[in-house]
């Protein structure tokens, strides 16, 4: 939810559609932009509106996609409710939400409206390890940004999910935890188009045999926990945590495994060197255990779980890109190939040591 830049296109047709939707009633919508780099998981609109006194306000509209979706269920209502509870009852930095619309009549699917929070977001493409504002920071500043991100994420994991009434965050129902996370994705292999993939099949079999029992009560999981889903302020601290489509309930190791996996994929996974100043895996695990006040379970199974889920998602994205023909003719699709190759390498390493 950074401010729209060159990758956003004007889309004034939505202005009339949204004019009667809170919080836009009483405001004059002066601009609607649709970013072209937000993928298929949701329809995203950046909306600029003017109050009667002339003050400008900026919002984000997130809607379930009309015809395509990355995840089996869009869970838009759950995202809205989770952001509402976190913003009202916790110190977790999330954007303020204003309205949920269940009807698909206006935007083709349910949607919610939230504040647009200004700041900087680490890029995925090209990887922040290769170029961009993080690569331009001093090594000491990158260290500070890394620890600030983990401290903020630990604030999510220290929440009492039961007291906050967050049971709705677990997909599919049933006992929440890491095994439920695995089962949820395994149950939808056909949706992701990976039912017969040997690498993913090997990863699933290994996880069935090696995923440890959950350490303690399940807590809230951010889901897509990574640097690229954090808006940073000028002080290099997280201003908001974004994108809760993959939220669930389980041990903090699930999120930390995903966080480490995504950083590793955006460096080793694409053949890029890792930036100096970003703390390593072992140092990160030690510090995270201190932040949680308990020792962490071995992280390798959770990193394989992350790689398994990520490869499913990248395959689904690749199929949607090909179907939509949004790539230039002859352009290579390497995201899924890189994701699967990285999963195979990591799986080989952990299987050899287990």
mmCIF file of C-alpha atoms in Angstrom:
data_model
loop_
_atom_site.group_PDB
_atom_site.id
_atom_site.type_symbol
_atom_site.label_atom_id
_atom_site.label_comp_id
_atom_site.label_asym_id
_atom_site.label_seq_id
_atom_site.Cartn_x
_atom_site.Cartn_y
_atom_site.Cartn_z
ATOM 1 C CA UNK A 1 0.000 0.000 0.000
ATOM 2 C CA UNK A 2 2.707 2.444 -0.890
ATOM 3 C CA UNK A 3 1.610 5.486 -2.810
ATOM 4 C CA UNK A 4 0.935 4.723 -6.479
ATOM 5 C CA UNK A 5 3.928 5.276 -8.684
ATOM 6 C CA UNK A 6 4.729 4.743 -12.345
ATOM 7 C CA UNK A 7 3.328 1.206 -12.201
ATOM 8 C CA UNK A 8 -0.227 2.496 -11.592
ATOM 9 C CA UNK A 9 -2.714 3.388 -14.304
ATOM 10 C CA UNK A 10 -5.685 5.750 -14.066
ATOM 11 C CA UNK A 11 -9.051 3.969 -13.850
ATOM 12 C CA UNK A 12 -11.712 6.629 -13.483
ATOM 13 C CA UNK A 13 -14.568 4.197 -14.241
ATOM 14 C CA UNK A 14 -14.383 3.015 -10.637
ATOM 15 C CA UNK A 15 -14.946 6.507 -9.219
ATOM 16 C CA UNK A 16 -18.685 6.488 -9.885
ATOM 17 C CA UNK A 17 -19.001 2.923 -8.591
ATOM 18 C CA UNK A 18 -17.352 3.780 -5.277
ATOM 19 C CA UNK A 19 -18.965 7.188 -4.731
ATOM 20 C CA UNK A 20 -21.750 5.821 -2.541
ATOM 21 C CA UNK A 21 -19.556 3.455 -0.519
ATOM 22 C CA UNK A 22 -18.300 4.415 2.964
ATOM 23 C CA UNK A 23 -15.956 6.170 3.580
ATOM 24 C CA UNK A 24 -16.360 7.931 0.223
ATOM 25 C CA UNK A 25 -19.850 9.277 0.965
ATOM 26 C CA UNK A 26 -19.387 12.952 1.699
ATOM 27 C CA UNK A 27 -16.011 13.002 -0.064
ATOM 28 C CA UNK A 28 -15.186 13.894 -3.652
ATOM 29 C CA UNK A 29 -13.199 11.158 -5.380
ATOM 30 C CA UNK A 30 -10.492 12.899 -7.391
ATOM 31 C CA UNK A 31 -8.543 9.895 -8.649
ATOM 32 C CA UNK A 32 -8.579 6.110 -8.884
ATOM 33 C CA UNK A 33 -5.510 4.187 -9.917
ATOM 34 C CA UNK A 34 -5.046 0.483 -10.414
ATOM 35 C CA UNK A 35 -1.459 -0.725 -9.819
ATOM 36 C CA UNK A 36 -0.319 -3.127 -12.503
ATOM 37 C CA UNK A 37 2.172 -4.983 -10.304
ATOM 38 C CA UNK A 38 -0.086 -6.381 -7.584
ATOM 39 C CA UNK A 39 -0.717 -9.756 -9.217
ATOM 40 C CA UNK A 40 -3.893 -11.820 -9.293
ATOM 41 C CA UNK A 41 -4.642 -12.405 -5.604
ATOM 42 C CA UNK A 42 -6.952 -9.395 -5.434
ATOM 43 C CA UNK A 43 -8.205 -6.395 -7.338
ATOM 44 C CA UNK A 44 -6.409 -3.400 -5.799
ATOM 45 C CA UNK A 45 -7.381 0.222 -6.285
ATOM 46 C CA UNK A 46 -5.671 3.333 -4.937
ATOM 47 C CA UNK A 47 -8.281 6.030 -4.355
ATOM 48 C CA UNK A 48 -7.665 9.715 -3.705
ATOM 49 C CA UNK A 49 -10.530 11.726 -2.255
ATOM 50 C CA UNK A 50 -11.070 15.277 -1.045
ATOM 51 C CA UNK A 51 -12.915 16.311 2.098
ATOM 52 C CA UNK A 52 -15.346 19.280 1.977
ATOM 53 C CA UNK A 53 -12.650 21.499 3.504
ATOM 54 C CA UNK A 54 -10.156 20.531 0.808
ATOM 55 C CA UNK A 55 -7.996 18.063 2.779
ATOM 56 C CA UNK A 56 -6.828 15.089 0.731
ATOM 57 C CA UNK A 57 -7.225 11.498 1.903
ATOM 58 C CA UNK A 58 -5.934 8.301 0.316
ATOM 59 C CA UNK A 59 -7.394 4.828 0.509
ATOM 60 C CA UNK A 60 -6.883 1.302 -0.799
ATOM 61 C CA UNK A 61 -9.720 -0.901 -2.021
ATOM 62 C CA UNK A 62 -9.032 -4.655 -1.986
ATOM 63 C CA UNK A 63 -11.537 -6.901 -3.756
ATOM 64 C CA UNK A 64 -11.754 -10.584 -4.600
ATOM 65 C CA UNK A 65 -10.752 -11.011 -8.248
ATOM 66 C CA UNK A 66 -13.520 -11.313 -10.794
ATOM 67 C CA UNK A 67 -12.394 -14.398 -12.694
ATOM 68 C CA UNK A 68 -9.005 -15.417 -11.335
ATOM 69 C CA UNK A 69 -7.674 -16.158 -7.913
ATOM 70 C CA UNK A 70 -4.319 -17.313 -6.565
ATOM 71 C CA UNK A 71 -5.708 -18.945 -3.424
ATOM 72 C CA UNK A 72 -8.530 -21.488 -3.216
ATOM 73 C CA UNK A 73 -10.684 -19.039 -1.249
ATOM 74 C CA UNK A 74 -10.294 -15.225 -1.306
ATOM 75 C CA UNK A 75 -11.226 -14.859 2.420
ATOM 76 C CA UNK A 76 -11.920 -11.146 2.005
ATOM 77 C CA UNK A 77 -14.306 -10.977 4.967
ATOM 78 C CA UNK A 78 -11.730 -12.689 7.192
ATOM 79 C CA UNK A 79 -9.025 -10.227 6.131
ATOM 80 C CA UNK A 80 -11.260 -7.278 6.922
ATOM 81 C CA UNK A 81 -12.278 -8.633 10.307
ATOM 82 C CA UNK A 82 -8.700 -9.507 11.218
ATOM 83 C CA UNK A 83 -7.448 -6.020 10.355
ATOM 84 C CA UNK A 84 -10.357 -4.517 12.266
ATOM 85 C CA UNK A 85 -9.563 -6.501 15.424
ATOM 86 C CA UNK A 86 -5.812 -5.930 15.191
ATOM 87 C CA UNK A 87 -6.262 -2.207 14.672
ATOM 88 C CA UNK A 88 -8.764 -1.889 17.510
ATOM 89 C CA UNK A 89 -7.348 -4.216 20.167
ATOM 90 C CA UNK A 90 -3.603 -4.582 19.577
ATOM 91 C CA UNK A 91 -0.444 -2.622 18.886
ATOM 92 C CA UNK A 92 0.263 -4.522 15.633
ATOM 93 C CA UNK A 93 0.699 -1.858 12.933
ATOM 94 C CA UNK A 94 -2.006 -2.436 10.319
ATOM 95 C CA UNK A 95 -3.908 -0.027 8.095
ATOM 96 C CA UNK A 96 -7.207 1.273 9.450
ATOM 97 C CA UNK A 97 -10.190 -0.366 7.739
ATOM 98 C CA UNK A 98 -13.397 1.518 7.013
ATOM 99 C CA UNK A 99 -15.920 -0.649 5.209
ATOM 100 C CA UNK A 100 -16.595 -4.214 4.102
ATOM 101 C CA UNK A 101 -18.934 -4.871 1.182
ATOM 102 C CA UNK A 102 -20.152 -8.448 0.823
ATOM 103 C CA UNK A 103 -22.093 -7.939 -2.402
ATOM 104 C CA UNK A 104 -20.291 -8.672 -5.690
ATOM 105 C CA UNK A 105 -22.487 -6.196 -7.568
ATOM 106 C CA UNK A 106 -20.132 -3.208 -7.460
ATOM 107 C CA UNK A 107 -16.667 -4.662 -8.128
ATOM 108 C CA UNK A 108 -17.427 -8.232 -9.138
ATOM 109 C CA UNK A 109 -16.586 -9.619 -5.717
ATOM 110 C CA UNK A 110 -16.622 -8.689 -2.030
ATOM 111 C CA UNK A 111 -14.209 -5.916 -1.040
ATOM 112 C CA UNK A 112 -13.042 -3.727 1.813
ATOM 113 C CA UNK A 113 -11.655 -0.210 2.100
ATOM 114 C CA UNK A 114 -8.634 0.760 4.188
ATOM 115 C CA UNK A 115 -6.221 3.642 4.576
ATOM 116 C CA UNK A 116 -3.259 3.950 2.253
ATOM 117 C CA UNK A 117 -0.177 4.292 4.454
ATOM 118 C CA UNK A 118 2.785 6.131 2.885
ATOM 119 C CA UNK A 119 6.249 4.674 3.069
ATOM 120 C CA UNK A 120 8.711 2.416 1.262
ATOM 121 C CA UNK A 121 8.291 -1.292 0.485
ATOM 122 C CA UNK A 122 11.205 -3.616 -0.409
ATOM 123 C CA UNK A 123 10.807 -4.818 -4.002
ATOM 124 C CA UNK A 124 10.496 -8.466 -4.956
ATOM 125 C CA UNK A 125 11.074 -7.932 -8.684
ATOM 126 C CA UNK A 126 13.837 -7.000 -9.061
ATOM 127 C CA UNK A 127 14.900 -8.485 -5.755
ATOM 128 C CA UNK A 128 15.874 -6.066 -3.013
ATOM 129 C CA UNK A 129 19.113 -8.044 -2.797
ATOM 130 C CA UNK A 130 20.031 -6.808 -6.280
ATOM 131 C CA UNK A 131 18.818 -3.219 -6.435
ATOM 132 C CA UNK A 132 16.537 -0.640 -4.894
ATOM 133 C CA UNK A 133 16.456 1.384 -1.734
ATOM 134 C CA UNK A 134 17.458 -1.444 0.646
ATOM 135 C CA UNK A 135 20.490 -2.261 -1.488
ATOM 136 C CA UNK A 136 21.457 1.415 -1.258
ATOM 137 C CA UNK A 137 21.370 1.489 2.559
ATOM 138 C CA UNK A 138 24.472 1.193 4.695
ATOM 139 C CA UNK A 139 24.989 -2.316 6.085
ATOM 140 C CA UNK A 140 24.280 -1.109 9.624
ATOM 141 C CA UNK A 141 20.945 0.336 8.504
ATOM 142 C CA UNK A 142 20.014 -2.959 6.863
ATOM 143 C CA UNK A 143 20.730 -4.702 10.158
ATOM 144 C CA UNK A 144 18.505 -2.239 11.979
ATOM 145 C CA UNK A 145 15.686 -2.709 9.458
ATOM 146 C CA UNK A 146 15.890 -6.532 9.748
ATOM 147 C CA UNK A 147 15.643 -6.559 13.534
ATOM 148 C CA UNK A 148 12.859 -3.968 13.550
ATOM 149 C CA UNK A 149 10.890 -6.167 11.144
ATOM 150 C CA UNK A 150 11.314 -9.240 13.325
ATOM 151 C CA UNK A 151 10.425 -7.361 16.490
ATOM 152 C CA UNK A 152 7.208 -6.204 14.840
ATOM 153 C CA UNK A 153 6.396 -9.709 13.608
ATOM 154 C CA UNK A 154 7.025 -11.108 17.082
ATOM 155 C CA UNK A 155 4.330 -8.727 18.298
ATOM 156 C CA UNK A 156 1.886 -10.691 16.121
ATOM 157 C CA UNK A 157 3.057 -13.997 17.572
ATOM 158 C CA UNK A 158 2.839 -12.839 21.187
ATOM 159 C CA UNK A 159 -0.873 -12.075 20.846
ATOM 160 C CA UNK A 160 -3.407 -14.219 22.663
ATOM 161 C CA UNK A 161 -5.410 -15.336 19.639
ATOM 162 C CA UNK A 162 -8.054 -17.042 21.762
ATOM 163 C CA UNK A 163 -8.694 -13.976 23.904
ATOM 164 C CA UNK A 164 -8.959 -11.821 20.789
ATOM 165 C CA UNK A 165 -11.475 -14.214 19.233
ATOM 166 C CA UNK A 166 -9.335 -14.943 16.170
ATOM 167 C CA UNK A 167 -10.481 -18.495 15.594
ATOM 168 C CA UNK A 168 -11.920 -17.400 12.240
ATOM 169 C CA UNK A 169 -8.366 -16.860 10.943
ATOM 170 C CA UNK A 170 -7.720 -20.610 10.625
ATOM 171 C CA UNK A 171 -8.564 -21.931 7.145
ATOM 172 C CA UNK A 172 -10.887 -24.928 6.722
ATOM 173 C CA UNK A 173 -11.734 -25.271 10.435
ATOM 174 C CA UNK A 174 -10.365 -28.142 12.479
ATOM 175 C CA UNK A 175 -7.533 -28.075 15.020
ATOM 176 C CA UNK A 176 -5.244 -25.162 14.085
ATOM 177 C CA UNK A 177 -1.496 -25.583 13.737
ATOM 178 C CA UNK A 178 1.314 -26.322 11.309
ATOM 179 C CA UNK A 179 -0.229 -29.648 10.293
ATOM 180 C CA UNK A 180 -3.461 -27.852 9.413
ATOM 181 C CA UNK A 181 -1.479 -25.429 7.265
ATOM 182 C CA UNK A 182 0.080 -28.349 5.421
ATOM 183 C CA UNK A 183 -3.232 -30.179 5.063
ATOM 184 C CA UNK A 184 -4.937 -27.069 3.704
ATOM 185 C CA UNK A 185 -2.473 -26.750 0.833
ATOM 186 C CA UNK A 186 -2.213 -30.495 0.223
ATOM 187 C CA UNK A 187 -5.985 -30.656 -0.082
ATOM 188 C CA UNK A 188 -5.882 -28.141 -2.936
ATOM 189 C CA UNK A 189 -3.106 -29.612 -5.097
ATOM 190 C CA UNK A 190 -5.468 -29.845 -8.065
ATOM 191 C CA UNK A 191 -6.410 -26.177 -7.708
ATOM 192 C CA UNK A 192 -2.744 -25.184 -7.815
ATOM 193 C CA UNK A 193 -2.144 -27.601 -10.713
ATOM 194 C CA UNK A 194 0.592 -29.554 -8.941
ATOM 195 C CA UNK A 195 -1.016 -32.905 -8.081
ATOM 196 C CA UNK A 196 1.506 -34.902 -10.132
ATOM 197 C CA UNK A 197 4.667 -32.851 -9.588
ATOM 198 C CA UNK A 198 7.463 -35.126 -8.268
ATOM 199 C CA UNK A 199 9.407 -32.395 -6.432
ATOM 200 C CA UNK A 200 6.317 -31.163 -4.618
ATOM 201 C CA UNK A 201 5.242 -34.740 -3.970
ATOM 202 C CA UNK A 202 8.610 -35.476 -2.361
ATOM 203 C CA UNK A 203 8.373 -32.340 -0.243
ATOM 204 C CA UNK A 204 4.867 -33.276 0.903
ATOM 205 C CA UNK A 205 5.964 -36.799 1.846
ATOM 206 C CA UNK A 206 8.973 -35.466 3.757
ATOM 207 C CA UNK A 207 6.800 -32.960 5.611
ATOM 208 C CA UNK A 208 4.273 -35.629 6.560
ATOM 209 C CA UNK A 209 7.110 -37.537 8.211
ATOM 210 C CA UNK A 210 9.105 -34.684 9.744
ATOM 211 C CA UNK A 211 6.822 -31.745 10.598
ATOM 212 C CA UNK A 212 7.104 -31.493 14.398
ATOM 213 C CA UNK A 213 4.270 -31.224 16.860
ATOM 214 C CA UNK A 214 3.310 -27.632 17.621
ATOM 215 C CA UNK A 215 5.139 -26.067 20.568
ATOM 216 C CA UNK A 216 2.349 -24.758 22.791
ATOM 217 C CA UNK A 217 -0.954 -23.087 21.986
ATOM 218 C CA UNK A 218 -1.503 -21.862 18.426
ATOM 219 C CA UNK A 219 -1.131 -18.148 17.895
ATOM 220 C CA UNK A 220 -1.978 -15.811 15.055
ATOM 221 C CA UNK A 221 0.026 -16.279 11.862
ATOM 222 C CA UNK A 222 0.532 -13.366 9.488
ATOM 223 C CA UNK A 223 0.852 -15.841 6.615
ATOM 224 C CA UNK A 224 2.738 -13.972 3.893
ATOM 225 C CA UNK A 225 5.394 -12.810 6.363
ATOM 226 C CA UNK A 226 8.199 -11.134 4.445
ATOM 227 C CA UNK A 227 10.037 -7.862 4.003
ATOM 228 C CA UNK A 228 8.108 -7.183 0.795
ATOM 229 C CA UNK A 229 4.866 -6.965 2.758
ATOM 230 C CA UNK A 230 6.067 -4.253 5.112
ATOM 231 C CA UNK A 231 5.721 -0.507 4.565
ATOM 232 C CA UNK A 232 8.717 1.159 6.221
ATOM 233 C CA UNK A 233 8.858 4.686 7.548
ATOM 234 C CA UNK A 234 11.817 7.007 7.220
ATOM 235 C CA UNK A 235 13.123 5.633 10.541
ATOM 236 C CA UNK A 236 13.397 2.165 8.902
ATOM 237 C CA UNK A 237 10.760 0.776 11.239
ATOM 238 C CA UNK A 238 7.585 -0.947 10.010
ATOM 239 C CA UNK A 239 4.694 1.462 9.564
ATOM 240 C CA UNK A 240 2.216 -1.301 8.630
ATOM 241 C CA UNK A 241 2.178 -5.025 7.895
ATOM 242 C CA UNK A 242 0.375 -5.831 4.651
ATOM 243 C CA UNK A 243 -1.389 -8.720 2.897
ATOM 244 C CA UNK A 244 -3.106 -11.059 5.339
ATOM 245 C CA UNK A 245 -4.642 -13.390 2.711
ATOM 246 C CA UNK A 246 -2.628 -16.321 4.055
ATOM 247 C CA UNK A 247 -3.315 -15.656 7.744
ATOM 248 C CA UNK A 248 -3.925 -18.628 9.998
ATOM 249 C CA UNK A 249 -3.330 -20.052 13.440
ATOM 250 C CA UNK A 250 -0.275 -22.034 14.456
ATOM 251 C CA UNK A 251 3.245 -21.783 15.861
ATOM 252 C CA UNK A 252 5.383 -18.728 15.167
ATOM 253 C CA UNK A 253 7.888 -21.017 13.427
ATOM 254 C CA UNK A 254 5.522 -21.193 10.439
ATOM 255 C CA UNK A 255 5.819 -17.440 9.830
ATOM 256 C CA UNK A 256 9.521 -17.315 10.619
ATOM 257 C CA UNK A 257 10.147 -20.195 8.223
ATOM 258 C CA UNK A 258 8.305 -18.278 5.492
ATOM 259 C CA UNK A 259 10.175 -15.064 6.308
ATOM 260 C CA UNK A 260 13.541 -16.822 6.013
ATOM 261 C CA UNK A 261 12.468 -18.794 2.964
ATOM 262 C CA UNK A 262 11.407 -15.704 1.041
ATOM 263 C CA UNK A 263 14.626 -13.882 1.874
ATOM 264 C CA UNK A 264 16.596 -16.950 0.785
ATOM 265 C CA UNK A 265 14.590 -17.329 -2.402
ATOM 266 C CA UNK A 266 15.188 -13.687 -3.341
ATOM 267 C CA UNK A 267 18.938 -14.242 -2.941
ATOM 268 C CA UNK A 268 20.164 -17.841 -3.358
ATOM 269 C CA UNK A 269 16.955 -18.894 -5.105
ATOM 270 C CA UNK A 270 17.546 -16.541 -8.026
ATOM 271 C CA UNK A 271 21.346 -16.641 -7.996
ATOM 272 C CA UNK A 272 21.811 -13.303 -6.237
ATOM 273 C CA UNK A 273 24.274 -12.556 -3.467
ATOM 274 C CA UNK A 274 22.738 -11.784 -0.092
ATOM 275 C CA UNK A 275 23.135 -8.204 1.097
ATOM 276 C CA UNK A 276 25.726 -7.485 3.753
ATOM 277 C CA UNK A 277 24.282 -6.431 7.088
ATOM 278 C CA UNK A 278 21.239 -8.687 6.997
ATOM 279 C CA UNK A 279 21.640 -11.148 9.905
ATOM 280 C CA UNK A 280 21.920 -14.830 9.077
ATOM 281 C CA UNK A 281 19.566 -17.707 9.776
ATOM 282 C CA UNK A 282 21.124 -18.929 13.028
ATOM 283 C CA UNK A 283 21.448 -15.434 14.500
ATOM 284 C CA UNK A 284 17.873 -14.658 13.489
ATOM 285 C CA UNK A 285 16.552 -17.846 15.117
ATOM 286 C CA UNK A 286 18.372 -17.099 18.368
ATOM 287 C CA UNK A 287 17.040 -13.570 18.506
ATOM 288 C CA UNK A 288 13.515 -14.654 17.628
ATOM 289 C CA UNK A 289 13.489 -17.163 20.452
ATOM 290 C CA UNK A 290 14.437 -14.311 22.796
ATOM 291 C CA UNK A 291 11.606 -12.170 21.414
ATOM 292 C CA UNK A 292 9.099 -14.975 21.999
ATOM 293 C CA UNK A 293 10.529 -15.941 25.379
ATOM 294 C CA UNK A 294 10.901 -19.600 24.432
ATOM 295 C CA UNK A 295 13.309 -21.773 22.439
ATOM 296 C CA UNK A 296 12.318 -22.307 18.831
ATOM 297 C CA UNK A 297 11.648 -25.703 17.317
ATOM 298 C CA UNK A 298 14.135 -26.702 14.571
ATOM 299 C CA UNK A 299 13.334 -24.446 11.631
ATOM 300 C CA UNK A 300 14.186 -26.729 8.682
ATOM 301 C CA UNK A 301 10.729 -28.360 8.501
ATOM 302 C CA UNK A 302 9.046 -24.969 8.564
ATOM 303 C CA UNK A 303 11.308 -23.700 5.782
ATOM 304 C CA UNK A 304 10.442 -26.752 3.665
ATOM 305 C CA UNK A 305 6.766 -26.097 4.442
ATOM 306 C CA UNK A 306 7.260 -22.532 3.217
ATOM 307 C CA UNK A 307 8.984 -23.727 0.052
ATOM 308 C CA UNK A 308 6.233 -26.252 -0.608
ATOM 309 C CA UNK A 309 3.484 -23.636 -0.257
ATOM 310 C CA UNK A 310 5.432 -21.044 -2.251
ATOM 311 C CA UNK A 311 5.993 -23.435 -5.171
ATOM 312 C CA UNK A 312 2.266 -24.204 -5.283
ATOM 313 C CA UNK A 313 1.470 -20.498 -5.401
ATOM 314 C CA UNK A 314 4.060 -19.711 -8.075
ATOM 315 C CA UNK A 315 2.692 -22.507 -10.271
ATOM 316 C CA UNK A 316 -0.813 -21.094 -9.930
ATOM 317 C CA UNK A 317 0.462 -17.592 -10.753
ATOM 318 C CA UNK A 318 2.299 -18.922 -13.799
ATOM 319 C CA UNK A 319 -0.864 -20.571 -15.115
ATOM 320 C CA UNK A 320 -2.849 -17.368 -14.605
ATOM 321 C CA UNK A 321 -0.199 -15.294 -16.378
ATOM 322 C CA UNK A 322 -0.217 -17.635 -19.349
ATOM 323 C CA UNK A 323 -4.003 -17.683 -19.475
ATOM 324 C CA UNK A 324 -4.204 -13.890 -19.290
ATOM 325 C CA UNK A 325 -1.389 -13.455 -21.830
ATOM 326 C CA UNK A 326 0.053 -10.579 -19.839
ATOM 327 C CA UNK A 327 3.675 -11.501 -20.588
ATOM 328 C CA UNK A 328 5.393 -10.145 -23.713
ATOM 329 C CA UNK A 329 5.647 -12.784 -26.472
ATOM 330 C CA UNK A 330 8.645 -15.039 -25.899
ATOM 331 C CA UNK A 331 9.338 -13.719 -22.382
ATOM 332 C CA UNK A 332 10.507 -16.511 -20.064
ATOM 333 C CA UNK A 333 8.470 -17.512 -17.026
ATOM 334 C CA UNK A 334 11.110 -18.342 -14.444
ATOM 335 C CA UNK A 335 9.399 -17.662 -11.107
ATOM 336 C CA UNK A 336 7.995 -21.157 -10.647
ATOM 337 C CA UNK A 337 11.063 -22.857 -12.117
ATOM 338 C CA UNK A 338 13.260 -20.984 -9.643
ATOM 339 C CA UNK A 339 10.871 -21.707 -6.762
ATOM 340 C CA UNK A 340 10.796 -25.444 -7.490
ATOM 341 C CA UNK A 341 14.545 -25.647 -8.031
ATOM 342 C CA UNK A 342 15.212 -23.876 -4.738
ATOM 343 C CA UNK A 343 12.800 -26.188 -2.944
ATOM 344 C CA UNK A 344 14.577 -29.203 -4.424
ATOM 345 C CA UNK A 345 17.980 -27.951 -3.269
ATOM 346 C CA UNK A 346 16.824 -27.195 0.257
ATOM 347 C CA UNK A 347 14.898 -30.455 0.524
ATOM 348 C CA UNK A 348 18.001 -32.397 -0.519
ATOM 349 C CA UNK A 349 20.059 -30.641 2.151
ATOM 350 C CA UNK A 350 17.598 -31.161 4.991
ATOM 351 C CA UNK A 351 16.786 -34.743 3.980
ATOM 352 C CA UNK A 352 20.489 -35.589 4.035
ATOM 353 C CA UNK A 353 20.818 -34.240 7.568
ATOM 354 C CA UNK A 354 17.582 -35.702 9.010
#
